[in-house]
mmCIF file of C-alpha atoms in Angstrom:
data_model
loop_
_atom_site.group_PDB
_atom_site.id
_atom_site.type_symbol
_atom_site.label_atom_id
_atom_site.label_comp_id
_atom_site.label_asym_id
_atom_site.label_seq_id
_atom_site.Cartn_x
_atom_site.Cartn_y
_atom_site.Cartn_z
ATOM 1 C CA UNK A 1001 -12.546 -33.253 7.938
ATOM 2 C CA UNK A 1002 -11.868 -35.150 11.152
ATOM 3 C CA UNK A 1003 -10.310 -33.416 14.125
ATOM 4 C CA UNK A 1004 -6.697 -34.156 14.952
ATOM 5 C CA UNK A 1005 -4.865 -34.047 18.246
ATOM 6 C CA UNK A 1006 -2.501 -31.112 18.500
ATOM 7 C CA UNK A 1007 0.158 -30.737 21.185
ATOM 8 C CA UNK A 1008 2.324 -27.688 21.683
ATOM 9 C CA UNK A 1009 3.731 -25.470 24.426
ATOM 10 C CA UNK A 1010 1.605 -22.471 25.293
ATOM 11 C CA UNK A 1011 3.094 -19.855 27.573
ATOM 12 C CA UNK A 1012 5.558 -22.429 28.830
ATOM 13 C CA UNK A 1013 3.030 -25.161 29.541
ATOM 14 C CA UNK A 1014 2.226 -28.212 27.400
ATOM 15 C CA UNK A 1015 -1.282 -28.204 25.939
ATOM 16 C CA UNK A 1016 -3.228 -30.786 23.993
ATOM 17 C CA UNK A 1017 -6.335 -29.947 21.975
ATOM 18 C CA UNK A 1018 -8.381 -31.642 19.265
ATOM 19 C CA UNK A 1019 -8.763 -29.324 16.284
ATOM 20 C CA UNK A 1020 -9.952 -29.320 12.724
ATOM 21 C CA UNK A 1021 -6.776 -29.298 10.573
ATOM 22 C CA UNK A 1022 -7.985 -26.178 8.751
ATOM 23 C CA UNK A 1023 -8.321 -24.161 11.960
ATOM 24 C CA UNK A 1024 -6.071 -21.137 12.486
ATOM 25 C CA UNK A 1025 -3.922 -20.744 15.569
ATOM 26 C CA UNK A 1026 -5.968 -17.633 16.414
ATOM 27 C CA UNK A 1027 -9.176 -19.681 16.532
ATOM 28 C CA UNK A 1028 -7.533 -22.361 18.659
ATOM 29 C CA UNK A 1029 -6.269 -19.763 21.132
ATOM 30 C CA UNK A 1030 -9.534 -17.826 21.393
ATOM 31 C CA UNK A 1031 -12.263 -20.395 20.792
ATOM 32 C CA UNK A 1032 -10.740 -23.690 21.917
ATOM 33 C CA UNK A 1033 -8.517 -22.498 24.772
ATOM 34 C CA UNK A 1034 -10.376 -19.353 25.875
ATOM 35 C CA UNK A 1035 -7.363 -17.044 25.598
ATOM 36 C CA UNK A 1036 -9.071 -13.938 24.251
ATOM 37 C CA UNK A 1037 -6.162 -11.558 24.841
ATOM 38 C CA UNK A 1038 -5.019 -12.213 21.292
ATOM 39 C CA UNK A 1039 -7.416 -10.157 19.177
ATOM 40 C CA UNK A 1040 -9.088 -10.962 15.891
ATOM 41 C CA UNK A 1041 -8.708 -7.982 13.601
ATOM 42 C CA UNK A 1042 -8.659 -8.089 9.838
ATOM 43 C CA UNK A 1043 -8.233 -11.853 9.479
ATOM 44 C CA UNK A 1044 -5.792 -11.207 6.611
ATOM 45 C CA UNK A 1045 -2.537 -10.604 8.489
ATOM 46 C CA UNK A 1046 -2.605 -6.890 7.796
ATOM 47 C CA UNK A 1047 -3.419 -5.319 11.182
ATOM 48 C CA UNK A 1048 -1.265 -7.328 13.626
ATOM 49 C CA UNK A 1049 -3.969 -7.531 16.307
ATOM 50 C CA UNK A 1050 -3.488 -11.311 16.374
ATOM 51 C CA UNK A 1051 0.309 -11.228 16.849
ATOM 52 C CA UNK A 1052 1.769 -13.971 19.025
ATOM 53 C CA UNK A 1053 5.317 -15.247 19.380
ATOM 54 C CA UNK A 1054 6.137 -18.609 17.805
ATOM 55 C CA UNK A 1055 9.564 -19.999 18.707
ATOM 56 C CA UNK A 1056 10.789 -16.467 19.354
ATOM 57 C CA UNK A 1057 9.364 -14.822 16.231
ATOM 58 C CA UNK A 1058 6.336 -12.540 16.018
ATOM 59 C CA UNK A 1059 3.695 -14.093 13.741
ATOM 60 C CA UNK A 1060 0.124 -13.368 12.708
ATOM 61 C CA UNK A 1061 -1.894 -16.138 14.328
ATOM 62 C CA UNK A 1062 -4.855 -15.526 11.998
ATOM 63 C CA UNK A 1063 -2.810 -16.749 9.021
ATOM 64 C CA UNK A 1064 -1.106 -19.667 10.718
ATOM 65 C CA UNK A 1065 -2.766 -23.087 10.518
ATOM 66 C CA UNK A 1066 -2.784 -24.444 14.066
ATOM 67 C CA UNK A 1067 -1.227 -27.726 12.927
ATOM 68 C CA UNK A 1068 1.975 -25.795 12.149
ATOM 69 C CA UNK A 1069 2.606 -25.239 15.880
ATOM 70 C CA UNK A 1070 2.789 -28.939 16.745
ATOM 71 C CA UNK A 1071 5.623 -29.383 19.254
ATOM 72 C CA UNK A 1072 6.540 -25.692 19.093
ATOM 73 C CA UNK A 1073 6.495 -22.825 21.629
ATOM 74 C CA UNK A 1074 3.698 -20.243 21.445
ATOM 75 C CA UNK A 1075 3.624 -17.149 23.655
ATOM 76 C CA UNK A 1076 0.519 -14.990 24.048
ATOM 77 C CA UNK A 1077 -0.209 -11.843 25.999
ATOM 78 C CA UNK A 1078 -1.655 -14.004 28.787
ATOM 79 C CA UNK A 1079 1.775 -15.509 29.353
ATOM 80 C CA UNK A 1080 3.557 -12.243 30.121
ATOM 81 C CA UNK A 1081 2.349 -11.231 33.570
ATOM 82 C CA UNK A 1082 3.447 -13.239 36.596
ATOM 83 C CA UNK A 1083 0.454 -13.198 38.897
ATOM 84 C CA UNK A 1084 -0.237 -9.558 39.720
ATOM 85 C CA UNK A 1085 3.188 -8.475 38.375
ATOM 86 C CA UNK A 1086 2.887 -7.086 34.855
ATOM 87 C CA UNK A 1087 5.666 -7.598 32.312
ATOM 88 C CA UNK A 1088 7.918 -4.506 31.900
ATOM 89 C CA UNK A 1089 6.403 -3.913 28.448
ATOM 90 C CA UNK A 1090 2.880 -3.929 29.886
ATOM 91 C CA UNK A 1091 3.989 -1.520 32.631
ATOM 92 C CA UNK A 1092 5.677 0.754 30.082
ATOM 93 C CA UNK A 1093 2.592 0.835 27.828
ATOM 94 C CA UNK A 1094 0.469 1.955 30.778
ATOM 95 C CA UNK A 1095 3.047 4.497 31.988
ATOM 96 C CA UNK A 1096 3.523 6.014 28.509
ATOM 97 C CA UNK A 1097 -0.211 6.269 27.825
ATOM 98 C CA UNK A 1098 0.159 3.916 24.872
ATOM 99 C CA UNK A 1099 -3.108 2.108 25.598
ATOM 100 C CA UNK A 1100 -6.285 3.694 24.294
ATOM 101 C CA UNK A 1101 -8.964 1.223 23.243
ATOM 102 C CA UNK A 1102 -6.524 -1.614 23.906
ATOM 103 C CA UNK A 1103 -7.488 -3.574 20.805
ATOM 104 C CA UNK A 1104 -4.066 -3.362 19.167
ATOM 105 C CA UNK A 1105 -2.137 -3.422 22.438
ATOM 106 C CA UNK A 1106 -1.645 -7.193 22.850
ATOM 107 C CA UNK A 1107 -0.291 -7.513 19.302
ATOM 108 C CA UNK A 1108 1.941 -4.459 19.729
ATOM 109 C CA UNK A 1109 3.323 -5.794 22.996
ATOM 110 C CA UNK A 1110 4.003 -9.235 21.532
ATOM 111 C CA UNK A 1111 5.772 -7.719 18.493
ATOM 112 C CA UNK A 1112 7.820 -5.547 20.870
ATOM 113 C CA UNK A 1113 8.633 -8.516 23.100
ATOM 114 C CA UNK A 1114 9.919 -10.506 20.138
ATOM 115 C CA UNK A 1115 12.137 -7.529 19.264
ATOM 116 C CA UNK A 1116 13.483 -6.989 22.785
ATOM 117 C CA UNK A 1117 14.077 -10.713 23.318
ATOM 118 C CA UNK A 1118 16.447 -10.682 20.342
ATOM 119 C CA UNK A 1119 17.646 -7.088 20.547
ATOM 120 C CA UNK A 1120 17.424 -5.545 24.024
ATOM 121 C CA UNK A 1121 19.052 -2.343 22.760
ATOM 122 C CA UNK A 1122 17.000 -1.356 19.706
ATOM 123 C CA UNK A 1123 17.107 1.985 17.958
ATOM 124 C CA UNK A 1124 13.880 3.898 17.355
ATOM 125 C CA UNK A 1125 14.054 2.806 13.711
ATOM 126 C CA UNK A 1126 14.352 -0.837 14.781
ATOM 127 C CA UNK A 1127 11.323 -0.369 17.034
ATOM 128 C CA UNK A 1128 9.369 1.174 14.147
ATOM 129 C CA UNK A 1129 10.314 -1.752 11.912
ATOM 130 C CA UNK A 1130 9.344 -4.326 14.570
ATOM 131 C CA UNK A 1131 5.830 -2.901 14.971
ATOM 132 C CA UNK A 1132 5.339 -1.976 11.323
ATOM 133 C CA UNK A 1133 2.933 -4.887 10.848
ATOM 134 C CA UNK A 1134 0.686 -3.650 13.661
ATOM 135 C CA UNK A 1135 -1.931 -0.961 13.136
ATOM 136 C CA UNK A 1136 -3.119 1.396 15.875
ATOM 137 C CA UNK A 1137 -6.129 3.509 15.020
ATOM 138 C CA UNK A 1138 -6.298 5.398 18.347
ATOM 139 C CA UNK A 1139 -2.971 6.727 19.621
ATOM 140 C CA UNK A 1140 -0.713 6.818 16.630
ATOM 141 C CA UNK A 1141 2.694 5.375 17.185
ATOM 142 C CA UNK A 1142 4.709 7.915 19.195
ATOM 143 C CA UNK A 1143 3.464 6.770 22.614
ATOM 144 C CA UNK A 1144 3.789 3.129 21.627
ATOM 145 C CA UNK A 1145 7.382 3.639 20.480
ATOM 146 C CA UNK A 1146 8.108 5.547 23.697
ATOM 147 C CA UNK A 1147 6.670 2.684 25.759
ATOM 148 C CA UNK A 1148 8.929 0.189 24.009
ATOM 149 C CA UNK A 1149 11.910 2.486 24.539
ATOM 150 C CA UNK A 1150 11.017 2.773 28.252
ATOM 151 C CA UNK A 1151 10.836 -0.996 28.534
ATOM 152 C CA UNK A 1152 14.193 -1.328 26.793
ATOM 153 C CA UNK A 1153 15.716 1.226 29.180
ATOM 154 C CA UNK A 1154 14.295 -0.768 32.073
ATOM 155 C CA UNK A 1155 16.146 -3.831 30.890
ATOM 156 C CA UNK A 1156 19.360 -1.928 30.279
ATOM 157 C CA UNK A 1157 18.819 -1.444 26.573
ATOM 158 C CA UNK A 1158 18.234 1.338 23.999
ATOM 159 C CA UNK A 1159 20.873 2.515 21.572
ATOM 160 C CA UNK A 1160 19.527 5.786 20.296
ATOM 161 C CA UNK A 1161 16.877 7.896 21.885
ATOM 162 C CA UNK A 1162 16.720 10.371 19.029
ATOM 163 C CA UNK A 1163 13.455 12.154 18.795
ATOM 164 C CA UNK A 1164 10.718 11.671 16.230
#
């Protein structure tokens, strides 16, 4: 199958790349564009390691044919920090000790960002639901949920800080 030209917005910038139409967005990000922050996990959309934000919604990039992002907005973990200044979610993950091996972290942060972009005052249950498609095999979820709550507090949000 012949390559096609694909144009979309990546982390706020227009990009153009020639891809095989059967290629996943994950492969385009990692192998064509060199953005390895988005991780390849299960390859079946079950672990969430490959989570990116597409037009404001968290999606599994391993399941998404790259041609589906033509003309759309894709955000990856590389697009969050501004120079040396980490995004509040990245800062909160570090502060809460929610980063162990770091493999799941980019996907968790992108799922959390999609949540906070739409709901800056989530409850703990809403946080749990937002990251339910992401698997962490190191820390469990308490520190990750706390990090997201800290980030929400930092932006003036969080409805219910009920414990556990």
